[in-house]
Protein backbone atom coordinates (compact mmCIF):
# COMPACT_ATOMS: atom_id res chain seq x y z
CA MET A 1 -12.02 -12.49 -25.75
CA VAL A 2 -8.76 -14.41 -24.93
CA VAL A 3 -5.20 -12.84 -25.28
CA GLY A 4 -2.11 -15.51 -25.25
CA CYS A 5 1.64 -14.61 -25.36
CA LEU A 6 4.26 -16.99 -25.68
CA SER A 7 7.85 -15.71 -24.95
CA ALA A 8 10.78 -18.14 -26.00
CA ASP A 9 14.48 -17.80 -24.97
CA VAL A 10 16.57 -19.44 -27.81
CA LEU A 11 20.20 -19.93 -28.08
CA LEU A 12 21.51 -19.63 -31.81
CA GLY A 13 23.96 -21.92 -33.28
CA ASP A 14 26.88 -20.82 -35.18
CA VAL A 15 26.42 -17.02 -35.01
CA HIS A 16 29.39 -14.59 -34.48
CA SER A 17 27.75 -11.31 -35.17
CA LEU A 18 24.56 -9.40 -34.74
CA LYS A 19 24.05 -9.25 -38.49
CA GLY A 20 24.23 -13.22 -38.37
CA LYS A 21 21.77 -13.14 -35.69
CA ARG A 22 19.35 -11.16 -37.76
CA ALA A 23 19.82 -13.44 -40.65
CA VAL A 24 18.66 -16.51 -38.29
CA VAL A 25 15.87 -14.65 -36.21
CA ARG A 26 14.07 -12.67 -38.89
CA PRO A 27 13.04 -15.71 -41.19
CA ILE A 28 11.63 -17.37 -37.98
CA VAL A 29 9.55 -14.51 -36.97
CA ALA A 30 8.19 -14.08 -40.57
CA GLU A 31 7.40 -17.91 -40.59
CA LEU A 32 5.66 -17.52 -37.29
CA ALA A 33 3.53 -14.60 -38.48
CA ARG A 34 2.74 -15.94 -41.76
CA LYS A 35 1.90 -19.55 -40.92
CA TYR A 36 -0.30 -18.87 -37.54
CA SER A 37 -1.47 -15.38 -38.17
CA VAL A 38 0.06 -14.32 -34.99
CA SER A 39 2.03 -11.00 -34.05
CA ALA A 40 5.65 -12.14 -33.72
CA ALA A 41 8.90 -10.33 -32.81
CA GLU A 42 12.41 -10.25 -31.23
CA THR A 43 11.90 -8.76 -27.91
CA GLY A 44 14.95 -9.40 -26.06
CA ASP A 45 18.58 -9.85 -25.73
CA HIS A 46 19.22 -7.42 -28.71
CA ASP A 47 22.93 -6.81 -27.74
CA LEU A 48 23.78 -10.49 -27.53
CA HIS A 49 24.70 -12.09 -30.71
CA ARG A 50 23.94 -15.82 -29.60
CA ARG A 51 20.91 -15.29 -27.71
CA ALA A 52 17.50 -14.03 -28.75
CA GLU A 53 13.94 -13.83 -26.87
CA LEU A 54 11.28 -14.35 -29.30
CA SER A 55 7.62 -13.31 -28.35
CA VAL A 56 4.18 -14.16 -30.12
CA ALA A 57 0.89 -12.66 -29.27
CA LEU A 58 -2.63 -13.84 -30.13
CA VAL A 59 -6.28 -12.86 -29.74
CA GLY A 60 -8.84 -15.29 -29.99
CA ALA A 61 -12.57 -16.44 -28.93
CA ASP A 62 -11.55 -19.35 -26.63
CA HIS A 63 -8.80 -20.77 -24.37
CA ALA A 64 -8.26 -23.95 -26.42
CA HIS A 65 -7.75 -22.13 -29.61
CA VAL A 66 -5.25 -19.79 -28.23
CA ARG A 67 -3.44 -22.55 -26.32
CA ASP A 68 -3.39 -24.72 -29.61
CA VAL A 69 -1.92 -22.02 -31.77
CA LEU A 70 0.58 -21.10 -29.04
CA GLY A 71 1.63 -24.69 -28.68
CA GLN A 72 2.00 -24.92 -32.47
CA CYS A 73 4.19 -21.80 -32.39
CA GLU A 74 6.57 -23.29 -29.71
CA ARG A 75 6.94 -26.47 -31.75
CA LEU A 76 7.94 -24.41 -34.78
CA ILE A 77 10.71 -22.64 -32.83
CA ALA A 78 11.76 -25.87 -31.04
CA GLY A 79 12.01 -27.69 -34.28
CA ARG A 80 14.24 -25.31 -36.00
CA PRO A 81 17.66 -26.86 -36.54
CA GLU A 82 19.58 -23.68 -36.27
CA ILE A 83 18.34 -22.61 -32.77
CA GLU A 84 18.22 -24.35 -29.24
CA LEU A 85 14.93 -23.53 -27.32
CA LEU A 86 16.23 -23.03 -23.65
CA ALA A 87 12.82 -21.98 -22.41
CA ALA A 88 9.27 -21.19 -23.18
CA ARG A 89 6.51 -19.15 -21.14
CA THR A 90 2.96 -19.02 -22.07
CA ARG A 91 0.16 -16.76 -20.63
CA VAL A 92 -3.35 -16.84 -21.62
CA LEU A 93 -5.68 -14.00 -20.13
CA ASP A 94 -9.36 -13.89 -20.56
CA ASP A 95 -11.64 -10.80 -20.10
CA ASP A 96 -11.62 -11.17 -16.09
CA ASP A 97 -7.92 -10.83 -16.30
CA LEU A 98 -7.79 -7.86 -18.40
CA GLU A 99 -9.84 -5.31 -16.27
């Protein structure tokens, strides 16, 4: 078993309220979950209206598959025109790391 997580720090474009932030972040989170069958959520910077931390988690059978899916998720986030990807961190753990 391999567990992978991606944490992306993003800067939102022309957003002036937390309601506007939700309107940008929620569709991205929903698309990640739908398109790649991962768990996705906004996990940080809840009180800042122009910043967000998006996280993705995935369980798979091998490292290559998990890294590939997380890479696709990162590219999807980076490719969205309404946000700017500031930083992304990927971590992949296998059975030995989880004990």
